[in-house]
Amino acid sequence: MRFLATFAVLSGLSALGDARERRGRVADVLGKRQEAQVTYQAHTIEQPVDHLHHEARYKPHTHATFSQRYFFDATYYKPGGPVFLYIGGETSGESRFSNLRNGIGKILAEATGGLGVILENRYYGKSWPANDSSTDNLRFLTTDQTIADNAFFAKHATFPGVNGNESLNAPHTPWIMYGGSLAGGQVAFTMKTYNDLFAGGIAASAPTIAGWEYPNWYNPVLKYGPSDCISRLVGIIDKIDEVIDSGNKAAIQEVKEVFGLGGVSDIRDFAQAISYPLGGPFDYPNPTWQELNWNPPDDSEDFYQFCSNITNPIAPANITAVDTKLSKYTQGEPWTGLGNYAAYIKRVIVPLCTSGRLDTTDEGCFNTQNATYWANPANDAGRSYLYTSCIEVGAFIAAPRHGPSLISRALNGSYMQSWCNYSFPPGKYSSIPARPDTKTINKYGGLDISAPRLALIDGEADVWVDLTFHSHEKKGIAVSSEEHPSYLIAGAGHHWDSTTRTGIKSLGEEPDYIREAHEWEIRTVKKWVKAWKSGY
């Protein structure tokens, strides 16, 4: 997510290329490890910038078009086969190549003789409707306009060199969509709105409900993370918040200095910096719980390396001595694990600020309260994702109001809302809402979303699960049926079904819980294709 990243999109990742992009979300760059092994030719379709001339929110309307990129793989295509449309989401089309070459696109195309296609999202990669991302120019970056792109593409796309390409448009050819994370939500909303055009859609780890804050991001980490590491982190965060709540400026400064972040002035920026190894709904520079994966090439060990540092039983004496350095502020109680936690932050996170000017918006540094920095209208993925979050998706970083927390209670929705206000000053035609207008997302059905031929597949240990069909916040249980198929992958993370292992010869070589999910998807898709062909 980046949501993405958010809600992104990931495997073996690094920070985004420049400081402003890093603020947006960790890039979905795990697939880039495999990009060099295969490339697909970029094609373009002239896509209307404004599909919705009946909607007043897009006034003044435009008849302009933009060149939207797409990529396809006909390796497994047989005449009469379906088209599998992989929705690109919050990243470039190239970042999805691995899904087409090895992942869910290959799995479904090979099983059905289908054509695999990646469609790059508007305002990402090289599919930009405008030369910059001013508030006015971004007003066409909405869920409603994006899912209209999917419908237009299905009706008008061409596939040069593919036998019979003149007849491959929907609805004459069965089109099946797949999307994960933010793109998964777009698949679900497309199936709600343009159902007669598509033979089916698989929405994986799809946030289908929106809200201002999303403290539940940390619930799977609390539940499934190593208990010794989690308990130490919760205890340290409680003590940090006790000091913050005391208002003792000297004590607060000493806490920041223990972590090597004494130069960071805003306590929220400090709180976010020490949360980076855990991640969050929007901004983090390093792999976290969300970047765990069953597939080794797509996996990152950073989270467990972080936890093993927190609980290191043989840390040097100068490290363990830090556990009692702040005890004077907590009635003599030691801060168990503080030395290890602080040492990790100083070794891994602080050096990301390569200039050493901690309280600035230099690349990798920690100050977020700089309106000029945020308001740069240059096109980039981070800015696009932030805009989507600010106007309709929300899910801002926030600590829970009650119970154990892995991040400081200094972090709440108003922190990220300030980035929205800095980034998108009112334009001539458009302005962002005071808070995200979540009704524009929730109108599609929220946690109870359903549509004919819409399949919803989620991961039990996904940080985004509580915004999906299988959310623990649902009033009822997530029921699967022939009409409305759904699947929860036990122990799985963020759209783990989208990948498979390079070099395996059959699904039988996958772990059982992944193989069964893929077999379920194949059976579901074959049923849809057969039914669609019978109806035409």
Coordinates of C-alpha atoms in Angstrom, one line a residue:
M1 CA 0.0 0.0 0.0
R2 CA 2.4 2.2 -0.4
F3 CA -0.3 1.4 0.4
L4 CA 2.3 1.6 -0.8
A5 CA 3.1 2.7 -0.8
T6 CA 2.6 3.1 0.4
F7 CA 0.3 1.6 -0.5
A8 CA 3.7 0.1 -3.3
V9 CA 4.2 -1.7 -3.4
L10 CA 8.1 -4.8 -2.8
S11 CA 11.2 -7.0 -2.4
G12 CA 14.8 -6.1 -1.4
L13 CA 14.2 -2.5 -1.5
S14 CA 16.1 0.7 -1.1
A15 CA 15.1 4.3 -0.5
L16 CA 13.6 6.2 -3.4
G17 CA 15.9 8.1 -5.7
D18 CA 15.7 11.6 -4.1
A19 CA 14.7 12.9 -0.8
R20 CA 11.2 14.1 -1.9
E21 CA 10.4 10.7 -3.4
R22 CA 11.5 9.0 -0.2
R23 CA 9.0 11.0 1.7
G24 CA 6.3 9.5 -0.6
R25 CA 6.9 5.8 -0.1
V26 CA 9.5 3.0 -0.3
A27 CA 9.6 2.2 -4.0
D28 CA 8.3 -1.2 -5.3
V29 CA 11.8 -2.1 -6.4
L30 CA 12.1 -5.7 -5.4
G31 CA 11.0 -6.6 -8.9
K32 CA 13.8 -4.5 -10.2
R33 CA 16.2 -7.3 -9.2
Q34 CA 14.7 -9.3 -12.1
E35 CA 14.1 -6.5 -14.5
A36 CA 17.5 -6.9 -16.2
Q37 CA 16.6 -10.5 -17.1
V38 CA 13.7 -9.5 -19.3
T39 CA 12.3 -6.4 -20.9
Y40 CA 9.0 -5.7 -22.6
Q41 CA 8.4 -3.1 -25.2
A42 CA 6.5 0.0 -24.1
H43 CA 3.3 0.7 -26.1
T44 CA 1.0 3.7 -25.6
I45 CA -2.6 4.4 -25.8
E46 CA -4.1 7.9 -26.0
Q47 CA -6.2 8.0 -22.9
P48 CA -8.7 10.8 -22.1
V49 CA -7.5 12.9 -19.2
D50 CA -11.1 13.5 -18.1
H51 CA -13.5 10.6 -18.6
L52 CA -16.2 12.1 -16.3
H53 CA -17.6 15.2 -17.9
H54 CA -20.8 14.8 -16.0
E55 CA -18.9 15.3 -12.6
A56 CA -18.8 18.9 -11.4
R57 CA -15.6 18.2 -9.3
Y58 CA -13.6 18.1 -12.5
K59 CA -14.6 21.5 -13.9
P60 CA -13.3 23.0 -16.0
H61 CA -13.4 19.8 -18.1
T62 CA -10.9 19.0 -20.8
H63 CA -10.9 16.9 -24.0
A64 CA -7.2 16.4 -23.8
T65 CA -5.5 13.0 -23.9
F66 CA -2.3 11.7 -22.5
S67 CA 0.0 8.8 -23.6
Q68 CA -0.5 6.0 -21.1
R69 CA 2.0 3.2 -21.3
Y70 CA 1.4 -0.5 -21.4
F71 CA 3.4 -3.7 -21.8
F72 CA 2.4 -7.1 -22.9
D73 CA 3.7 -10.7 -23.1
A74 CA 2.2 -13.1 -25.7
T75 CA 4.4 -16.0 -24.7
Y76 CA 1.5 -18.2 -23.7
Y77 CA -1.2 -16.7 -25.8
K78 CA -3.3 -19.0 -28.0
P79 CA -6.1 -17.6 -30.3
G80 CA -9.3 -17.3 -28.3
G81 CA -7.5 -17.0 -25.0
P82 CA -8.3 -14.3 -22.4
V83 CA -6.5 -11.1 -21.7
F84 CA -5.0 -10.7 -18.2
L85 CA -4.7 -7.0 -17.2
Y86 CA -2.3 -6.4 -14.4
I87 CA -3.1 -3.0 -12.9
G88 CA 0.2 -1.2 -12.3
G89 CA -0.7 0.8 -9.2
E90 CA 1.6 3.3 -7.5
T91 CA 4.8 2.6 -9.4
S92 CA 6.2 2.4 -12.9
G93 CA 5.3 -0.3 -15.4
E94 CA 8.8 -1.6 -15.4
S95 CA 8.6 -2.3 -11.7
R96 CA 5.9 -4.9 -12.4
F97 CA 7.8 -6.8 -15.1
S98 CA 8.6 -9.6 -12.6
N99 CA 4.9 -10.2 -12.1
L100 CA 4.4 -10.7 -15.8
R101 CA 7.5 -12.8 -16.3
N102 CA 7.4 -15.0 -13.2
G103 CA 4.4 -14.0 -11.1
I104 CA 0.6 -14.1 -11.2
G105 CA 0.5 -12.8 -14.8
K106 CA 2.6 -15.8 -16.0
I107 CA 0.7 -18.3 -13.8
L108 CA -2.7 -17.3 -15.2
A109 CA -1.7 -16.8 -18.8
E110 CA 0.1 -20.2 -18.9
A111 CA -2.9 -21.9 -17.4
T112 CA -5.4 -20.5 -19.9
G113 CA -3.5 -19.6 -23.0
G114 CA -3.9 -15.9 -22.2
L115 CA -2.2 -12.7 -23.0
G116 CA -0.5 -10.9 -20.1
V117 CA -0.7 -7.1 -20.0
I118 CA 0.6 -4.4 -17.6
L119 CA -1.1 -1.0 -17.6
E120 CA 0.8 1.8 -16.0
N121 CA -1.3 4.0 -13.7
R122 CA -1.9 7.6 -14.7
Y123 CA 0.6 10.0 -13.0
Y124 CA 3.2 7.2 -12.5
G125 CA 6.2 6.0 -14.5
K126 CA 6.0 7.9 -17.8
S127 CA 2.2 8.2 -18.0
W128 CA 1.9 11.8 -17.0
P129 CA -1.1 13.9 -18.2
A130 CA 0.7 17.2 -17.4
N131 CA 4.2 18.6 -17.3
D132 CA 4.0 19.1 -13.6
S133 CA 2.0 18.0 -10.6
S134 CA 0.5 21.3 -9.3
T135 CA -2.7 21.0 -7.3
D136 CA -4.7 21.9 -10.4
N137 CA -3.0 19.4 -12.7
L138 CA -3.4 16.6 -10.1
R139 CA -7.2 17.1 -9.9
F140 CA -7.6 14.2 -12.5
L141 CA -5.7 11.8 -10.3
T142 CA -8.7 10.2 -8.6
T143 CA -9.9 6.6 -8.2
D144 CA -12.9 7.3 -10.4
Q145 CA -10.8 8.6 -13.3
T146 CA -8.2 5.8 -12.8
I147 CA -10.8 3.0 -13.0
A148 CA -12.3 4.7 -16.1
D149 CA -8.8 4.3 -17.6
N150 CA -9.1 0.5 -17.1
A151 CA -12.5 0.4 -18.9
F152 CA -11.3 2.6 -21.8
F153 CA -8.1 0.5 -22.2
A154 CA -10.0 -2.8 -22.3
K155 CA -12.2 -1.4 -25.1
H156 CA -9.5 0.2 -27.2
A157 CA -6.1 -1.4 -26.6
T158 CA -4.2 -2.9 -29.5
F159 CA -1.5 -5.6 -29.4
P160 CA 0.8 -5.4 -32.4
G161 CA 2.0 -8.7 -33.7
V162 CA -0.5 -10.8 -31.8
N163 CA -2.6 -13.0 -34.0
G164 CA -6.1 -11.7 -34.2
N165 CA -5.4 -8.5 -32.2
E166 CA -8.3 -6.8 -33.9
S167 CA -10.7 -8.9 -31.8
L168 CA -9.0 -8.8 -28.5
N169 CA -11.0 -6.0 -27.0
A170 CA -13.6 -6.3 -24.2
P171 CA -16.3 -7.5 -24.0
H172 CA -15.8 -9.8 -27.1
T173 CA -12.7 -11.3 -25.5
P174 CA -12.8 -12.2 -21.8
W175 CA -10.6 -9.7 -19.8
I176 CA -9.5 -10.6 -16.3
M177 CA -8.0 -8.0 -14.1
Y178 CA -5.5 -8.5 -11.3
G179 CA -4.2 -5.8 -8.9
G180 CA -2.5 -5.8 -5.5
S181 CA -2.6 -3.2 -2.7
L182 CA -3.8 0.2 -4.1
A183 CA -4.2 -1.4 -7.5
G184 CA -6.2 -4.2 -5.8
G185 CA -8.7 -1.6 -4.6
Q186 CA -8.9 -0.3 -8.1
V187 CA -9.7 -3.7 -9.5
A188 CA -12.5 -4.1 -6.9
F189 CA -13.9 -0.7 -7.8
T190 CA -13.6 -1.3 -11.5
M191 CA -15.6 -4.5 -11.1
K192 CA -18.3 -2.6 -9.2
T193 CA -18.5 0.1 -11.8
Y194 CA -17.8 -1.5 -15.2
N195 CA -18.8 -5.1 -14.4
D196 CA -20.4 -5.8 -17.8
L197 CA -17.0 -5.2 -19.5
F198 CA -14.8 -7.6 -17.6
A199 CA -15.0 -11.4 -17.2
G200 CA -13.5 -11.1 -13.7
G201 CA -11.2 -9.4 -11.4
I202 CA -8.8 -10.6 -8.6
A203 CA -8.3 -7.9 -5.9
A204 CA -5.3 -8.9 -3.7
S205 CA -4.6 -7.2 -0.4
A206 CA -7.0 -4.5 -1.6
P207 CA -7.8 -1.6 0.7
T208 CA -11.5 -1.2 0.0
I209 CA -12.3 1.2 2.9
A210 CA -10.8 4.5 3.7
G211 CA -10.3 6.4 6.9
W212 CA -8.2 9.4 8.1
E213 CA -5.8 7.4 10.4
Y214 CA -4.7 3.8 10.3
P215 CA -3.1 2.6 13.6
N216 CA -4.0 -1.0 12.7
W217 CA -1.0 -1.1 10.4
Y218 CA 1.0 -2.3 13.4
N219 CA -1.4 -5.0 14.6
P220 CA 0.1 -7.9 12.6
V221 CA 3.6 -6.9 13.8
L222 CA 2.4 -6.9 17.4
K223 CA 0.6 -10.2 16.9
Y224 CA 3.1 -12.2 14.8
G225 CA 6.5 -10.4 15.4
P226 CA 9.1 -12.1 17.7
S227 CA 7.5 -11.7 21.2
D228 CA 10.8 -10.7 23.0
C229 CA 11.5 -8.0 20.5
I230 CA 7.9 -6.7 20.5
S231 CA 7.6 -6.6 24.2
R232 CA 10.8 -4.6 24.5
L233 CA 9.8 -2.1 21.9
V234 CA 6.4 -1.6 23.5
G235 CA 8.0 -1.0 26.9
I236 CA 10.5 1.5 25.5
I237 CA 7.8 3.4 23.5
D238 CA 5.7 3.6 26.7
K239 CA 8.6 5.2 28.6
I240 CA 9.4 7.6 25.7
D241 CA 5.8 8.7 25.7
E242 CA 5.9 9.1 29.5
V243 CA 8.8 11.5 29.1
I244 CA 7.1 13.4 26.2
D245 CA 3.9 13.7 28.2
S246 CA 5.9 15.1 31.2
G247 CA 6.8 18.2 29.2
N248 CA 10.3 18.0 30.7
K249 CA 12.3 19.6 27.8
A250 CA 15.7 18.5 29.2
A251 CA 14.5 14.9 29.5
I252 CA 13.0 14.9 26.0
Q253 CA 16.3 16.2 24.6
E254 CA 18.2 13.5 26.4
V255 CA 15.9 10.8 24.9
K256 CA 16.5 12.2 21.4
E257 CA 20.3 12.3 22.0
V258 CA 20.4 8.7 23.2
F259 CA 19.2 7.8 19.6
G260 CA 21.7 10.1 18.0
L261 CA 18.8 12.4 17.0
G262 CA 19.3 15.3 19.3
G263 CA 19.4 17.8 16.4
V264 CA 15.8 16.9 15.4
S265 CA 13.6 19.7 16.7
D266 CA 10.0 18.4 16.1
I267 CA 9.2 15.5 18.4
R268 CA 7.0 13.9 15.7
D269 CA 9.9 13.9 13.3
F270 CA 12.0 12.1 16.0
A271 CA 9.2 9.6 16.7
Q272 CA 8.9 8.8 13.0
A273 CA 12.7 8.4 12.6
I274 CA 12.9 5.8 15.3
S275 CA 9.8 4.0 13.8
Y276 CA 11.5 3.5 10.4
P277 CA 12.6 -0.1 11.0
L278 CA 9.0 -1.0 11.7
G279 CA 7.6 0.9 8.7
G280 CA 4.2 2.6 8.6
P281 CA 1.3 3.4 6.2
F282 CA 3.3 6.0 4.3
D283 CA 6.9 6.9 4.8
Y284 CA 9.9 4.7 5.5
P285 CA 13.3 4.4 3.8
N286 CA 14.2 0.7 4.5
P287 CA 12.6 -2.7 4.2
T288 CA 10.1 -3.6 7.0
W289 CA 7.5 -6.1 8.0
Q290 CA 5.6 -5.2 4.8
E291 CA 8.6 -6.3 2.7
L292 CA 8.8 -9.8 4.1
N293 CA 7.9 -12.4 1.5
W294 CA 7.7 -16.2 1.1
N295 CA 9.8 -16.0 -2.1
P296 CA 13.6 -15.5 -1.3
P297 CA 14.3 -13.1 -4.2
D298 CA 11.4 -10.9 -3.1
D299 CA 12.2 -11.2 0.6
S300 CA 14.0 -8.8 2.9
E301 CA 15.6 -9.8 6.2
D302 CA 15.9 -6.3 7.6
F303 CA 13.0 -6.5 10.0
Y304 CA 14.3 -9.7 11.7
Q305 CA 17.8 -8.3 11.7
F306 CA 16.4 -5.2 13.5
C307 CA 14.6 -7.4 16.1
S308 CA 17.7 -9.6 16.6
N309 CA 19.6 -6.4 17.4
I310 CA 17.0 -5.3 19.9
T311 CA 17.2 -8.6 21.8
N312 CA 20.9 -9.3 21.5
P313 CA 21.8 -11.0 24.8
I314 CA 25.6 -10.5 24.4
A315 CA 25.7 -6.8 23.5
P316 CA 28.8 -4.9 24.7
A317 CA 28.6 -3.4 28.2
N318 CA 28.7 0.2 26.8
I319 CA 25.4 -0.7 24.9
T320 CA 23.6 -2.4 27.7
A321 CA 24.6 0.4 30.1
V322 CA 22.2 2.7 28.1
D323 CA 19.3 0.7 29.4
T324 CA 19.6 2.5 32.7
K325 CA 20.7 5.9 31.4
L326 CA 17.2 7.3 31.5
S327 CA 15.9 5.4 34.5
K328 CA 15.9 8.7 36.5
Y329 CA 12.8 9.7 34.5
T330 CA 10.9 6.5 35.1
Q331 CA 11.2 6.0 38.9
G332 CA 14.4 4.0 38.5
E333 CA 12.9 1.4 36.2
P334 CA 15.3 0.3 33.5
W335 CA 14.5 0.7 29.8
T336 CA 15.2 -2.8 28.8
G337 CA 16.6 -3.0 25.2
L338 CA 17.1 0.7 24.9
G339 CA 20.8 0.4 24.3
N340 CA 20.3 -2.1 21.5
Y341 CA 17.5 -0.1 19.9
A342 CA 19.4 3.2 20.0
A343 CA 22.5 1.6 18.7
Y344 CA 20.6 0.2 15.7
I345 CA 19.0 3.6 14.9
K346 CA 22.4 5.3 15.1
R347 CA 24.0 2.7 12.9
V348 CA 21.3 2.2 10.3
I349 CA 18.9 5.2 10.3
V350 CA 20.9 8.2 11.3
P351 CA 23.5 7.7 8.5
L352 CA 20.7 8.0 5.9
C353 CA 21.0 11.7 6.5
T354 CA 24.1 11.9 4.4
S355 CA 24.6 15.6 4.9
G356 CA 24.6 15.2 8.7
R357 CA 22.1 18.1 8.9
L358 CA 19.5 16.1 10.8
D359 CA 16.9 18.9 11.1
T360 CA 16.6 19.6 7.4
T361 CA 14.9 18.2 4.4
D362 CA 18.2 17.2 2.8
E363 CA 18.1 13.8 1.2
G364 CA 17.6 11.2 4.0
C365 CA 17.2 13.7 6.8
F366 CA 14.4 14.0 9.2
N367 CA 12.7 17.4 9.2
T368 CA 9.2 17.3 7.6
Q369 CA 8.0 20.8 8.5
N370 CA 9.1 22.7 5.4
A371 CA 6.4 24.0 3.2
T372 CA 8.7 24.9 0.3
Y373 CA 10.2 21.4 0.2
W374 CA 6.8 19.8 0.0
A375 CA 5.2 22.2 -2.5
N376 CA 7.7 21.4 -5.3
P377 CA 5.3 20.5 -8.2
A378 CA 7.8 18.3 -10.2
N379 CA 6.3 15.0 -11.3
D380 CA 7.2 12.0 -9.2
A381 CA 5.6 8.9 -7.8
G382 CA 5.9 10.0 -4.2
R383 CA 3.9 13.2 -4.8
S384 CA 1.2 11.3 -6.7
Y385 CA 0.8 8.8 -3.9
L386 CA 0.7 11.5 -1.3
Y387 CA -2.0 13.3 -3.3
T388 CA -4.2 10.2 -3.5
S389 CA -3.8 9.8 0.3
C390 CA -4.6 13.4 1.0
I391 CA -7.8 13.7 -1.1
E392 CA -9.5 10.3 -0.7
V393 CA -7.6 7.3 0.7
G394 CA -6.2 8.6 4.0
A395 CA -4.7 5.8 6.2
F396 CA -2.3 8.3 7.8
I397 CA 0.3 7.1 10.3
A398 CA -1.0 7.1 13.8
A399 CA -0.4 5.3 17.1
P400 CA -3.4 3.5 18.7
R401 CA -5.3 5.5 21.2
H402 CA -5.4 2.5 23.6
G403 CA -3.4 -0.6 24.3
P404 CA 0.2 -1.4 23.4
S405 CA 1.9 0.6 20.7
L406 CA 5.1 0.1 18.6
I407 CA 5.3 3.8 17.8
S408 CA 5.0 7.0 19.9
R409 CA 1.6 8.5 20.5
A410 CA 3.1 11.7 19.3
L411 CA 2.3 10.4 15.8
N412 CA -1.3 11.0 14.7
G413 CA -3.2 12.0 11.6
S414 CA -2.5 15.7 12.0
Y415 CA 1.3 15.0 11.4
M416 CA 0.8 13.7 7.9
Q417 CA -2.1 16.1 7.2
S418 CA 0.5 18.9 7.6
W419 CA 2.4 17.4 4.6
C420 CA -0.8 17.5 2.6
N421 CA -1.4 21.1 3.4
Y422 CA 2.2 22.0 2.6
S423 CA 2.3 20.0 -0.6
F424 CA -1.0 21.1 -2.3
P425 CA -1.8 24.8 -1.8
P426 CA -5.1 25.8 -3.4
G427 CA -5.0 26.2 -7.1
K428 CA -7.2 28.1 -9.5
Y429 CA -9.6 25.2 -10.1
S430 CA -8.9 22.7 -7.3
S431 CA -7.9 22.4 -3.6
I432 CA -7.5 19.5 -1.3
P433 CA -10.1 18.8 1.5
A434 CA -9.3 19.6 5.1
R435 CA -9.2 15.9 5.6
P436 CA -9.4 13.1 2.9
D437 CA -12.9 12.8 1.5
T438 CA -13.1 9.1 2.3
K439 CA -16.7 8.9 1.0
T440 CA -15.3 8.8 -2.6
I441 CA -13.8 5.4 -1.7
N442 CA -16.3 4.1 0.8
K443 CA -19.2 4.5 -1.6
Y444 CA -18.1 1.3 -3.4
G445 CA -19.0 -0.8 -0.4
G446 CA -16.2 -0.7 2.1
L447 CA -15.3 -3.9 3.9
D448 CA -18.4 -5.6 2.6
I449 CA -17.6 -4.8 -1.1
S450 CA -19.0 -7.4 -3.6
A451 CA -19.6 -7.6 -7.3
P452 CA -20.2 -10.4 -9.7
R453 CA -17.0 -12.1 -10.7
L454 CA -14.9 -10.2 -8.1
A455 CA -12.5 -12.4 -6.1
L456 CA -10.8 -11.0 -3.0
I457 CA -7.6 -12.6 -1.7
D458 CA -5.7 -11.3 1.3
G459 CA -2.9 -12.2 3.7
E460 CA -3.6 -12.9 7.3
A461 CA -0.4 -11.2 8.5
D462 CA -0.6 -8.3 6.1
V463 CA -0.2 -4.8 7.7
W464 CA -3.1 -3.6 5.4
V465 CA -5.5 -6.5 6.2
D466 CA -7.8 -4.4 8.4
L467 CA -8.7 -2.2 5.3
T468 CA -9.5 -5.3 3.3
F469 CA -12.4 -7.7 2.9
H470 CA -10.9 -10.0 5.6
S471 CA -10.5 -7.1 8.1
H472 CA -10.8 -7.9 11.8
E473 CA -13.0 -4.8 11.9
K474 CA -15.8 -6.4 9.9
K475 CA -19.1 -6.7 11.7
G476 CA -19.5 -10.2 10.2
I477 CA -17.1 -12.9 9.1
A478 CA -15.7 -12.8 5.6
V479 CA -17.8 -15.4 3.8
S480 CA -16.7 -17.0 0.5
S481 CA -19.2 -18.3 -2.0
E482 CA -19.5 -19.3 -5.6
E483 CA -21.0 -15.9 -6.4
H484 CA -18.5 -14.0 -4.3
P485 CA -15.2 -15.9 -3.9
S486 CA -12.7 -14.9 -1.3
Y487 CA -9.6 -16.4 0.1
L488 CA -7.4 -15.7 3.2
I489 CA -3.8 -17.0 3.0
A490 CA -2.9 -18.1 6.5
G491 CA 0.3 -16.4 7.7
A492 CA 0.8 -14.5 4.5
G493 CA 1.8 -10.9 4.0
H494 CA 1.1 -8.2 1.4
H495 CA -0.3 -9.8 -1.8
W496 CA 2.1 -12.7 -1.5
D497 CA 0.1 -14.5 -4.3
S498 CA 1.5 -12.1 -6.9
T499 CA 4.9 -13.7 -7.1
T500 CA 6.3 -17.2 -7.7
R501 CA 9.8 -18.5 -7.6
T502 CA 12.2 -18.1 -10.5
G503 CA 13.1 -21.4 -12.1
I504 CA 10.4 -23.6 -10.6
K505 CA 8.8 -26.0 -13.1
S506 CA 5.4 -26.3 -11.5
L507 CA 3.2 -24.9 -8.8
G508 CA 3.9 -28.1 -6.9
E509 CA 7.3 -26.8 -6.0
E510 CA 5.8 -23.8 -4.1
P511 CA 5.1 -23.9 -0.4
D512 CA 1.7 -25.5 0.2
Y513 CA -0.1 -22.4 1.3
I514 CA 1.0 -20.4 -1.7
R515 CA 0.4 -23.3 -4.1
E516 CA -3.1 -23.7 -2.9
A517 CA -3.8 -20.0 -3.3
H518 CA -2.5 -20.1 -6.9
E519 CA -4.6 -23.2 -7.7
W520 CA -7.6 -21.4 -6.3
E521 CA -7.0 -18.4 -8.5
I522 CA -6.5 -20.6 -11.6
R523 CA -9.8 -22.5 -10.9
T524 CA -11.6 -19.3 -10.3
V525 CA -10.3 -17.7 -13.5
K526 CA -11.0 -20.8 -15.7
K527 CA -14.6 -20.7 -14.4
W528 CA -15.0 -17.0 -15.3
V529 CA -13.5 -17.5 -18.8
K530 CA -15.7 -20.4 -19.6
A531 CA -18.8 -18.6 -18.4
W532 CA -17.9 -15.4 -20.3
K533 CA -17.4 -17.3 -23.6
S534 CA -20.7 -19.1 -23.1
G535 CA -22.5 -15.8 -22.8
Y536 CA -21.1 -14.4 -26.1

